[in-house]
Coordinates of C-alpha atoms in Angstrom, one line a residue:
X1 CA 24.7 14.5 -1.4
X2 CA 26.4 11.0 -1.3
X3 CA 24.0 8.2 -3.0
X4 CA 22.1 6.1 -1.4
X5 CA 24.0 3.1 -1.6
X6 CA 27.2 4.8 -1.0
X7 CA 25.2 6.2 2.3
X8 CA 23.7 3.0 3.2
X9 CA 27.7 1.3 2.7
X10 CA 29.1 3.7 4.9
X11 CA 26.9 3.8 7.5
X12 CA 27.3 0.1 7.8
X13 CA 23.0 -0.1 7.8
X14 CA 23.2 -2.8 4.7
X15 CA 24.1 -5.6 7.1
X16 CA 22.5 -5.1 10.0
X17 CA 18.6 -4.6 11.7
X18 CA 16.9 -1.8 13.7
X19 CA 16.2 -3.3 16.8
X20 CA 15.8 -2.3 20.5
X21 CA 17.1 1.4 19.2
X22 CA 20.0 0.2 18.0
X23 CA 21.5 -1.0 14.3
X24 CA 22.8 -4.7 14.9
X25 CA 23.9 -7.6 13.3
X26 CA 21.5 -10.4 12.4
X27 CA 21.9 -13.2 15.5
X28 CA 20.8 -16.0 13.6
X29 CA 21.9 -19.5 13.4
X30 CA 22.0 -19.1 9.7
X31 CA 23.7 -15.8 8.1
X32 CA 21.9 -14.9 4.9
X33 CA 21.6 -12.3 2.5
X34 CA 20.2 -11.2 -0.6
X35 CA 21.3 -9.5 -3.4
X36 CA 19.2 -6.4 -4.1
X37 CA 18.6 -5.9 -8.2
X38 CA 18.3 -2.7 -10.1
X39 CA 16.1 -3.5 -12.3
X40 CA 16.8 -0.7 -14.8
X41 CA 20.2 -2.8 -15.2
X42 CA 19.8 -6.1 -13.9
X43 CA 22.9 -6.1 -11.7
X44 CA 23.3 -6.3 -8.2
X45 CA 24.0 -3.2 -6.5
X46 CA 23.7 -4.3 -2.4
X47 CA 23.9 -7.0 -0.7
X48 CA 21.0 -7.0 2.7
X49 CA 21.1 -9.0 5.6
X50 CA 18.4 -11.8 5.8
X51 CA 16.8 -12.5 9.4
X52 CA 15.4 -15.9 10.9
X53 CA 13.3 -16.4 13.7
X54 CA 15.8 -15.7 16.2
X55 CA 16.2 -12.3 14.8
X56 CA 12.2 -11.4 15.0
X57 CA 12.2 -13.4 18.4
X58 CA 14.6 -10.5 19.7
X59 CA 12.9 -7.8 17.9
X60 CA 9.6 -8.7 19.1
X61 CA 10.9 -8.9 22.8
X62 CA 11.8 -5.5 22.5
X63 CA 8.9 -3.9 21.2
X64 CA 6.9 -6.0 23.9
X65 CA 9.4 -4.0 26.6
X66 CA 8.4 -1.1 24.9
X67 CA 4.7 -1.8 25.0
X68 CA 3.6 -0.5 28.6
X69 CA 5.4 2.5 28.6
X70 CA 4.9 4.0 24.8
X71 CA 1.0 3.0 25.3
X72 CA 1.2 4.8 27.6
X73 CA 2.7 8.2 26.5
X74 CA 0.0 11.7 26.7
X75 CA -1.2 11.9 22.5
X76 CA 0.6 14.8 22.1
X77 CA 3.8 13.1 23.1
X78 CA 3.5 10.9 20.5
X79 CA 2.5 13.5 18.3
X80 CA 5.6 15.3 18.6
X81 CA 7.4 12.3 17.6
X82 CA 5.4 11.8 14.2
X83 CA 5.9 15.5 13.5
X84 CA 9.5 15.4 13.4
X85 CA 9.5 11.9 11.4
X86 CA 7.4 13.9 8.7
X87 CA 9.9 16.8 8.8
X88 CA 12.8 14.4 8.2
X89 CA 11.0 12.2 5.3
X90 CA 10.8 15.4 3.5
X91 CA 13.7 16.7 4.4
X92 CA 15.8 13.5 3.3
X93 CA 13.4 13.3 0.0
X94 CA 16.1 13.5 -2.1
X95 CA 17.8 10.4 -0.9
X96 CA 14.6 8.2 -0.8
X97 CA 13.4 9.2 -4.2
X98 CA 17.1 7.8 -5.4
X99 CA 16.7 5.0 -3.2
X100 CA 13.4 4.3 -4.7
X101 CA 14.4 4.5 -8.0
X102 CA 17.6 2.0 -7.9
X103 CA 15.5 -0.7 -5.8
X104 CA 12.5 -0.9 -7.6
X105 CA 12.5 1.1 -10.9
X106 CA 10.3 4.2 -9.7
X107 CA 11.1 7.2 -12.3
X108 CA 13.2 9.9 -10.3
X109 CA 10.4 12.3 -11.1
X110 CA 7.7 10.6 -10.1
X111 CA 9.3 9.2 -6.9
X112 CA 10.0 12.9 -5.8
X113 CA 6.6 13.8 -7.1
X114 CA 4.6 11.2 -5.7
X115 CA 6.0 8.1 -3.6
X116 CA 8.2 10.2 -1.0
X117 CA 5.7 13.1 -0.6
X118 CA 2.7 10.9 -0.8
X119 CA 4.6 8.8 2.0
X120 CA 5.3 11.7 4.1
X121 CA 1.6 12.7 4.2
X122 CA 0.5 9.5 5.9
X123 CA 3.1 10.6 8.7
X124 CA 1.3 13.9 8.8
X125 CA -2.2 12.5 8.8
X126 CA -1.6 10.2 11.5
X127 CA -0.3 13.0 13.8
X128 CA -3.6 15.0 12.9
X129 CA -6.2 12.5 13.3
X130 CA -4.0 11.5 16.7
X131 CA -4.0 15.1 17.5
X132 CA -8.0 15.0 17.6
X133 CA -9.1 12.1 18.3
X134 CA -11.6 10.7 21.4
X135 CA -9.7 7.6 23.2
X136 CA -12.5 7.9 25.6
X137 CA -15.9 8.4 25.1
X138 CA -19.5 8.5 27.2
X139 CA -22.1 6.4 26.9
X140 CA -24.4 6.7 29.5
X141 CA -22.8 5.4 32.7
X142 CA -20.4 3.1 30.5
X143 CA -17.2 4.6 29.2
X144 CA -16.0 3.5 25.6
X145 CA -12.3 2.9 25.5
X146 CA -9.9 2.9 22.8
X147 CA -6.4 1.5 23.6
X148 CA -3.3 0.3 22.2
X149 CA -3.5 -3.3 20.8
X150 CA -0.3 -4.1 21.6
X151 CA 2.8 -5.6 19.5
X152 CA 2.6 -5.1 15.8
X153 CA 3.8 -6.9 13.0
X154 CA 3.7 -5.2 9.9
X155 CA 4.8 -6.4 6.4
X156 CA 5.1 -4.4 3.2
X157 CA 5.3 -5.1 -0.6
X158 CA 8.1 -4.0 -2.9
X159 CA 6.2 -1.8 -5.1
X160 CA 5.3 1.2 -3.1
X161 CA 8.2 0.7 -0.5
X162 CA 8.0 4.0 1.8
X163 CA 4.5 5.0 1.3
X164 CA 3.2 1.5 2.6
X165 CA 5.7 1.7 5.3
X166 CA 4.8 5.2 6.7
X167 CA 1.0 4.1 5.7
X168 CA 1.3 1.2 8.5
X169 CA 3.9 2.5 10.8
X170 CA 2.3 6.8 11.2
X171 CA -1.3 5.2 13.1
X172 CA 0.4 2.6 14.5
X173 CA 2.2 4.7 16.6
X174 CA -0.4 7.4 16.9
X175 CA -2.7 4.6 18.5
X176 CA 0.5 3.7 21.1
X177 CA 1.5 0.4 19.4
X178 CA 4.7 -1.0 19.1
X179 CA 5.7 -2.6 16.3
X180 CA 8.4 -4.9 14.0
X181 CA 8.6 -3.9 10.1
X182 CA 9.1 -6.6 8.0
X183 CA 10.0 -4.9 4.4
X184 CA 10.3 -6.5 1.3
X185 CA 13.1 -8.1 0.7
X186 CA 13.0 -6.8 -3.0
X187 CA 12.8 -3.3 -2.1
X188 CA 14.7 -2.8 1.1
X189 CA 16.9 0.1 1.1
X190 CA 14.2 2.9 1.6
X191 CA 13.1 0.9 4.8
X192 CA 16.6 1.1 6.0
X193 CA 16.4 4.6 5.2
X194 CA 13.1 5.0 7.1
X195 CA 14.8 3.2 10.3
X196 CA 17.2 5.8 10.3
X197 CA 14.5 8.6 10.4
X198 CA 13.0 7.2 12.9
X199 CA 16.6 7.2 15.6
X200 CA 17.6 11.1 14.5
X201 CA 13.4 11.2 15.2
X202 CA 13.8 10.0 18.7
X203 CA 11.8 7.3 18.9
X204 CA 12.1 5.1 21.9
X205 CA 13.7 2.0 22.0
X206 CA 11.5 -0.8 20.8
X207 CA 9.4 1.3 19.9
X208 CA 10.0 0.8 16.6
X209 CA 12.0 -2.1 15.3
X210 CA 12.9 -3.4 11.9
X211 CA 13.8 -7.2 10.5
X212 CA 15.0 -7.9 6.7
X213 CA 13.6 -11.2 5.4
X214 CA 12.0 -13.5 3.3
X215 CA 8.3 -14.0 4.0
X216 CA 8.5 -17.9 4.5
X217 CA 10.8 -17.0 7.4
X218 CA 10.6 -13.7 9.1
X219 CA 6.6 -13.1 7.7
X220 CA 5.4 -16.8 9.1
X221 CA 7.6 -15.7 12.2
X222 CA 5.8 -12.7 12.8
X223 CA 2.3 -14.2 12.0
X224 CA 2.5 -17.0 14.2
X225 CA 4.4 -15.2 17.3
X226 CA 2.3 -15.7 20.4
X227 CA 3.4 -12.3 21.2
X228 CA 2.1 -10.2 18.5
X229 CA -1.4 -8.7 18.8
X230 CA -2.0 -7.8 15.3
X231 CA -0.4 -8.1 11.7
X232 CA -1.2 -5.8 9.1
X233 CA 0.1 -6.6 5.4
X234 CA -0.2 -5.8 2.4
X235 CA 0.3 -8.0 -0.8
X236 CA -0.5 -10.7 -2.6
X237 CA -3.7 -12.5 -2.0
X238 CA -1.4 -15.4 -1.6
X239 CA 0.3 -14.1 0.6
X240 CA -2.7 -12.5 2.6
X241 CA -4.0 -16.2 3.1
X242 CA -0.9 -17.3 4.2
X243 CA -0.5 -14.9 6.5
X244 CA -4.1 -15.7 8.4
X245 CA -3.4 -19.4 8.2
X246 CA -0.1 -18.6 10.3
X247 CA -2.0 -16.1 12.7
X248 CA -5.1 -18.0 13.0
X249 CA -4.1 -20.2 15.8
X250 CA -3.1 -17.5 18.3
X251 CA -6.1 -15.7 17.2
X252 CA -4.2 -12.4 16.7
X253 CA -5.8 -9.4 14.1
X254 CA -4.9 -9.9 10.6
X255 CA -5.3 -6.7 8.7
X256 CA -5.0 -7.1 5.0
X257 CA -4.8 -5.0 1.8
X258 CA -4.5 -7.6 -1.1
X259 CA -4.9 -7.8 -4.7
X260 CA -7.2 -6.3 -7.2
X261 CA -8.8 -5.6 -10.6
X262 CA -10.0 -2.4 -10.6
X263 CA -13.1 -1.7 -12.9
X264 CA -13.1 2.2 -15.3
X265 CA -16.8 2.4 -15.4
X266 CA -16.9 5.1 -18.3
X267 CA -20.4 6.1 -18.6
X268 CA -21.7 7.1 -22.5
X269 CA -22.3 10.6 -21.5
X270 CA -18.7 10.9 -20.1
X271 CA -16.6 13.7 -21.6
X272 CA -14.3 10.9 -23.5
X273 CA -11.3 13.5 -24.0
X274 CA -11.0 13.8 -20.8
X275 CA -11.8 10.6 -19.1
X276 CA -10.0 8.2 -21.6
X277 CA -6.4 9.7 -21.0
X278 CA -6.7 9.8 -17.8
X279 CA -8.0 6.7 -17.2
X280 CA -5.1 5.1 -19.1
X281 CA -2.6 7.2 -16.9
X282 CA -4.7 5.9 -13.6
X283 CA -4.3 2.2 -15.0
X284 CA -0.5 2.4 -15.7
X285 CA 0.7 4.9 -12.6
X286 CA 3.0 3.2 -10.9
X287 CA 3.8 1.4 -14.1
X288 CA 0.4 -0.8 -13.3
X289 CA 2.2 -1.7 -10.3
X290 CA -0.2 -1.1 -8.0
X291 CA -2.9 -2.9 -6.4
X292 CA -5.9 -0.2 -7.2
X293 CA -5.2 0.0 -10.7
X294 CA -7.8 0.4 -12.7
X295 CA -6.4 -1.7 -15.4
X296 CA -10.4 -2.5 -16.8
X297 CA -12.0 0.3 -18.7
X298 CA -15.8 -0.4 -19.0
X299 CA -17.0 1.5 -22.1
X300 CA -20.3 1.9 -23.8
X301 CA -20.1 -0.3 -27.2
X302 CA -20.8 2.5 -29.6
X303 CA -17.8 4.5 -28.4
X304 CA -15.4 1.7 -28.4
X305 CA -13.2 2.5 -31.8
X306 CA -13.6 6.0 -30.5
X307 CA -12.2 5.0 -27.2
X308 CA -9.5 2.6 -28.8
X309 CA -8.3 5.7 -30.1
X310 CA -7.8 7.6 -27.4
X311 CA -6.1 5.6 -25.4
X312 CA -3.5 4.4 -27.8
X313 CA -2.6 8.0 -28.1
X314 CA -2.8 8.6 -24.5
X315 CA -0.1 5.4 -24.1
X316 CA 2.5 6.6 -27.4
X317 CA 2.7 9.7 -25.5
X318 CA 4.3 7.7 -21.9
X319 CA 8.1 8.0 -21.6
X320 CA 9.6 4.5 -20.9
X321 CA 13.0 4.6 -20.1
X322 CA 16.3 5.0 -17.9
X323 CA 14.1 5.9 -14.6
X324 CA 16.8 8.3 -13.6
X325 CA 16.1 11.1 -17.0
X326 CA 14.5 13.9 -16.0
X327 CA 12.2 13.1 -19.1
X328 CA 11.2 9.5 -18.3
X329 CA 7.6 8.7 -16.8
X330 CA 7.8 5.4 -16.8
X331 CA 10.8 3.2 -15.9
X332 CA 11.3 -0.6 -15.7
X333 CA 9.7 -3.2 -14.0
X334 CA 10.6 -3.6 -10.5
X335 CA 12.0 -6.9 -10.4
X336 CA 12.7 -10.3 -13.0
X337 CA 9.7 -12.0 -11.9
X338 CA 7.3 -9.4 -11.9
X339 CA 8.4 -8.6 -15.7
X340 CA 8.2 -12.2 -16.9
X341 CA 4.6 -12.0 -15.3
X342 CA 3.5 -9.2 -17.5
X343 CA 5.3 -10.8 -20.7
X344 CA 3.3 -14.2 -19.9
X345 CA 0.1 -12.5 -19.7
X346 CA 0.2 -10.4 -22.4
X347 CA 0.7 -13.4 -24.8
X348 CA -2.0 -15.0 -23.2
X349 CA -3.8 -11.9 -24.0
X350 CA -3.2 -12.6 -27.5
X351 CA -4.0 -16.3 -27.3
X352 CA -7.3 -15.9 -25.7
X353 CA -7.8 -13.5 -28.9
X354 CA -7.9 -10.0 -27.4
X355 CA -7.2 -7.1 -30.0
X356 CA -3.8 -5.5 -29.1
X357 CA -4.4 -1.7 -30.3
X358 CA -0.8 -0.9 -29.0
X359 CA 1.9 -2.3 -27.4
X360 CA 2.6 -6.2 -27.0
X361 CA 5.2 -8.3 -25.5
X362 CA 8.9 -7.8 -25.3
X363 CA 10.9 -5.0 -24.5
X364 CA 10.0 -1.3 -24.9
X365 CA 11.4 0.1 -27.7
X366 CA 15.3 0.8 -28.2
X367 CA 15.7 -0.8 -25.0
X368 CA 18.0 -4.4 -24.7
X369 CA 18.4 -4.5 -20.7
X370 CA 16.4 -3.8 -18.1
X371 CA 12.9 -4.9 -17.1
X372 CA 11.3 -2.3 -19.4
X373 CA 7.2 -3.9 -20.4
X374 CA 6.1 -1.8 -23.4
X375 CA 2.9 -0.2 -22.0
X376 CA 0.2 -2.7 -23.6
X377 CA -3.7 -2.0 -24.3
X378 CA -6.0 -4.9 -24.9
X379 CA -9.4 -4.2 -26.6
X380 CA -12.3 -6.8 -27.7
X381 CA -11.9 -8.0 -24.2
X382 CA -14.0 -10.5 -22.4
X383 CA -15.5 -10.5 -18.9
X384 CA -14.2 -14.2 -18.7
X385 CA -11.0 -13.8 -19.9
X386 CA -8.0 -14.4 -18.1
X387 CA -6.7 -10.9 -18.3
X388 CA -10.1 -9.4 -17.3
X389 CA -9.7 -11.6 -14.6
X390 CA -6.8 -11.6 -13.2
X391 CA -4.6 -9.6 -11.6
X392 CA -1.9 -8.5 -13.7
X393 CA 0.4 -6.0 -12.0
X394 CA 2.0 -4.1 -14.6
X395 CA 1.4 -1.5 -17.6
X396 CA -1.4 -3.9 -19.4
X397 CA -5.2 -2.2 -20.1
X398 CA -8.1 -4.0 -20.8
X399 CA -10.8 -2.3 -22.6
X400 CA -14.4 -4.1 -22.1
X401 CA -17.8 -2.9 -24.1
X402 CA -20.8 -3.1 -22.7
X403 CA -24.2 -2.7 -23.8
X404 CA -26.4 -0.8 -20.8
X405 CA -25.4 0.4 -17.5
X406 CA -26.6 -2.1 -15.4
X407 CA -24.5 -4.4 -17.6
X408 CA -21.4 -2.8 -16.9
X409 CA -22.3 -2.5 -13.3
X410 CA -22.3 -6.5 -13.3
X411 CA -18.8 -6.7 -15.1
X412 CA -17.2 -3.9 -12.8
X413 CA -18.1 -6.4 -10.0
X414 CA -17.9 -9.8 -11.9
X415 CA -14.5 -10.4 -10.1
X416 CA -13.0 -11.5 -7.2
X417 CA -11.7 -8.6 -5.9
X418 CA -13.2 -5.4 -4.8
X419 CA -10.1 -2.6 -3.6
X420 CA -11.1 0.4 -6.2
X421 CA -13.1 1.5 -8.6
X422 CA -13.4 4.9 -10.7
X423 CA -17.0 6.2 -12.4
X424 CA -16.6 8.8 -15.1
X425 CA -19.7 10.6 -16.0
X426 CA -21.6 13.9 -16.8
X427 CA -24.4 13.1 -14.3
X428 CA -23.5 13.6 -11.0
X429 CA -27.1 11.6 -9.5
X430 CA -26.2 8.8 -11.7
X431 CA -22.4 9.0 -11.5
X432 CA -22.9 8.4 -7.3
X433 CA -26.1 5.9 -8.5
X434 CA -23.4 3.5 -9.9
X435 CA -20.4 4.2 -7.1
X436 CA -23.5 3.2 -4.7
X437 CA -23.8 -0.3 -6.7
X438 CA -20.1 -0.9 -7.3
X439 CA -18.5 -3.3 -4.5
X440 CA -15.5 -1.8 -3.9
X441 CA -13.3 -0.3 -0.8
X442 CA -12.7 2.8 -3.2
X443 CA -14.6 4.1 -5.4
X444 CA -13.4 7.3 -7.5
X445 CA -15.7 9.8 -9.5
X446 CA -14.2 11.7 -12.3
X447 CA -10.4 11.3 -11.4
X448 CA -10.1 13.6 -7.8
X449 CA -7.9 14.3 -5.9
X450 CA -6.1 11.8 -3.9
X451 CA -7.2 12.3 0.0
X452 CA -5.1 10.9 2.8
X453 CA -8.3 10.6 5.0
X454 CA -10.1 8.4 2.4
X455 CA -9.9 4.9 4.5
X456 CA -8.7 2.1 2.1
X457 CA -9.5 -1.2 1.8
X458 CA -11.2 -4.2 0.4
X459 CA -13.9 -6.2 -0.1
X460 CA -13.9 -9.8 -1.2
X461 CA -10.3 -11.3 -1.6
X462 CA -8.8 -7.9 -1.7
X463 CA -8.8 -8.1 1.8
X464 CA -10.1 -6.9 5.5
X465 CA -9.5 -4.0 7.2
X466 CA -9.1 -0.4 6.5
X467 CA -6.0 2.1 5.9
X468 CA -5.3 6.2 5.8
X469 CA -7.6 8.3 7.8
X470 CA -9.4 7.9 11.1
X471 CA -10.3 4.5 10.6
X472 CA -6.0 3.2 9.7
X473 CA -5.6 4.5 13.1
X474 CA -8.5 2.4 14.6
X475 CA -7.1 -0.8 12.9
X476 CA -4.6 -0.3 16.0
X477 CA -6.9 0.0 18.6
X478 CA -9.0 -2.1 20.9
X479 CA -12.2 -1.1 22.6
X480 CA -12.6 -1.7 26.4
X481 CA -16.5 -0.9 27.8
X482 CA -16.3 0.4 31.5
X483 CA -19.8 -0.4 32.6
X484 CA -21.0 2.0 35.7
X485 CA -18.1 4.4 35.0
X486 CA -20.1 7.3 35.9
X487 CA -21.2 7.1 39.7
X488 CA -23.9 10.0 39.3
X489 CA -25.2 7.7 36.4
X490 CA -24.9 4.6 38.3
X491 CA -26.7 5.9 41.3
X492 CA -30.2 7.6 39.6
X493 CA -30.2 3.7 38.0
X494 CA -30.3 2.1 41.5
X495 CA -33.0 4.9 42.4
X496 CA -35.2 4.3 39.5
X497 CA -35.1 0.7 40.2
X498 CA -35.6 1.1 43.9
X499 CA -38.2 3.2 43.2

């Protein structure tokens, strides 16, 4: 199997866009490009078209050609179509766990384990739910009706590249929507990849449509097109807000999954073998790189040097390496400014007077290149300090005591965000007694299984909106109210009245 970037070269994909069913070049007053890092190395390995608003002008035309006719199309139509996307993710897994791992640092283990397969199943779950789901309903003589909202604009971060992708693009296209993908620029070769499954799936011209580019150009465009119906993103708070701003005035849907600090509420009769090292592994999956980490562990203040030790065992036991090694679990950083992020927080860990039980700034160990953080653990933490407070984004823990339950409930909410949360405990009616208090999109008991159908989302400044499940498709969807739909209905009304 040739690599991905060989692929990518031959195929001619790394210049062009997906639009109107077709790979062409960018049409843009302007031709730009950007260089694509590995971050293992540092060096450029691709070059990727850059679009303007010329190029989302065209791409947006099409999917709006698209619209009436795909909105159209009987569910299980559009079923078939997202059954043989999910055969081809998996079946091309390979390639985008490579791709993965040479745009954004994922370890080739875990991207085959985890981001491809976990991608796939949003594919799958979309086709399911579409598979079973009421577009039309009765309610007394009025019929409820859920249709298509229309053109979508979706943009998606660099740190989970194909399972955000297939996250937005699987109900979007159950629901009937067409759509333009904006993908990071950072991490834009498994979106390329994805366009490609979606030709050899047969999807429709314009159905489907994809445009390379920065946010301040091809994001704003999308956000402020008079022809989109809806955005969905998912990122930074920063960017969330300037992504409404450039919506709000043609009053479009803005969908958002945003930022976060997720609280570890360990509760004192919590089996601590157990729910330590796992918590430390929930906090740094992904490398910490991901927006529902739950990078604050809330522990009971008597089991705090107990704790400490745990996890610092838990974190000498992570791999952190050349993400291609079969043996690696975690590999660099995804990018230059995300690592200098972590390095600046981390000393200002130490400045605010945190105590560093392992870890610390610079490079992991034996490692000169590459955007390799050493997996860090802060303990002695603070509610009020900066990195209890904010949002981090890569292998740093913060370990918090507290002194009563109710206190730590305050602290697991005593933050701006609200996108996860986990509770670890022995007691199941007080384990669900404190998810029932924590507010949170998410909230996770005693490290289960992931579930597909769990809908996703935020409260606060993590965002608005919901994704995965049912309710990801219904993000999609617009509700029409046929008053006097039924005639029999309509008629024993007039009666009654008459009468």
């Amino acid at each position: 199997m040739a690599s991905p970037l060989r692929y990518l070269t031959e195929a001619g994909f790394l210049g062009k866009f997906y639009i109107d069913g077709e790979w062409r070049k960018p049409i843009g007053s302007v031709a730009a490009a950007t260089a694509v890092v590995n971050p293992a190395t540092e060096q450029p390995i691709a070059d990727v078209a850059l679009g303007d608003d010329h190029d989302v002008d065209c791409a947006i035309a099409a999917a709006r050609r698209a619209f009436a006719g795909w909105s159209m199309t009987p569910p299980a139509e559009r079923a078939a179509l997202l059954d043989r996307i999910h055969a081809l993710v998996l079946e091309r897994l390979e390639l985008f766990a490579q791709a993965l791992t040479c745009e954004m640092g994922a370890a080739i283990t875990y991207a085959r384990r985890a981001q491809v397969p976990l991608a796939a199943e949003h594919i799958r779950v979309a086709r399911d739910n579409l598979a079973n789901y009421p577009f039309v309903t009765r309610r007394g003589s009025t019929a409820i009706m859920r249709e298509a909202i229309g053109v979508c604009g979706l943009i998606t971060p660099w740190n989970w590249p194909l399972y955000q992708i297939t996250a937005k693009v699987g109900p979007a296209l159950a629901a009937g929507c067409t759509m333009v993908l904006k993908p990071s620029e950072l991490s834009p070769l498994s979106a390329l990849l994805f366009a490609e499954v979606m030709d050899d799936a047969g999807c429709p011209p314009g159905v489907f449509n994809l445009v390379n580019g920065t946010g301040p150009i091809v994001g704003a465009a999308l956000a402020s097109h008079p022809q989109v119906d809806m955005i969905s993103i998912t990122g930074s708070t920063r960017a969330g807000v300037l992504v409404a701003q450039a919506a709000a005035p043609t009053i479009k849907r803005v969908a958002q999954e945003l930022g976060g600090k997720s609280p570890n509420l360990i509760l004192p009769d919590a089996d601590l073998s157990r729910a330590v090292p796992l918590g430390v592994g929930a906090a740094f999956r992904n490398l910490g790189q991901s927006c529902s980490a739950p990078t604050r562990m809330l522990v009971s203040r008597s089991q705090l040097a107990e704790v400490e030790g745990l996890a610092a065992a838990a974190a000498s036991e992570l791999v952190v390496g050349d993400p291609l090694a079969e043996n690696t679990t975690h590999g660099p950083i995804a990018n230059r400014p995300q690592f200098e992020r972590v390095q600046t927080m981390i000393g200002v860990g130490l400045e605010e007077g945190a105590k560093l039980v392992i870890g610390g700034p610079g490079r992991a160990e034996n490692l000169q290149i590459g955007f390799y953080a050493r997996p860090t653990i802060f303990s002695n933490v603070h509610r009020d300090m900066s990195i209890a407070q904010e949002e981090i984004f890569g292998p740093v823990l913060s370990i918090i005591a507290y002194d009563t339950v109710d206190e730590a409930i305050e602290i697991a909410n005593d933050t701006l965000y609200g996108l996860g949360a986990h509770v670890q405990g022995t007691d199941m009616e007080t384990v669900r007694a404190v998810a029932a208090r924590i507010q949170s999109g998410q909230v996770h008991l005693n490290y289960p299984d992931w579930d597909p159908n769990a809908p996703f989302g935020g409260y606060k400044r993590s965002g608005n909106g919901r994704e995965y499940g049912v309710e990801g498709m219904e993000e999609y969807l617009e509700t029409k109210a046929v008053i006097g739909f039924s005639p029999i209905a309509r008629y024993r009304v007039r009666k009654s009245i008459a009468l």
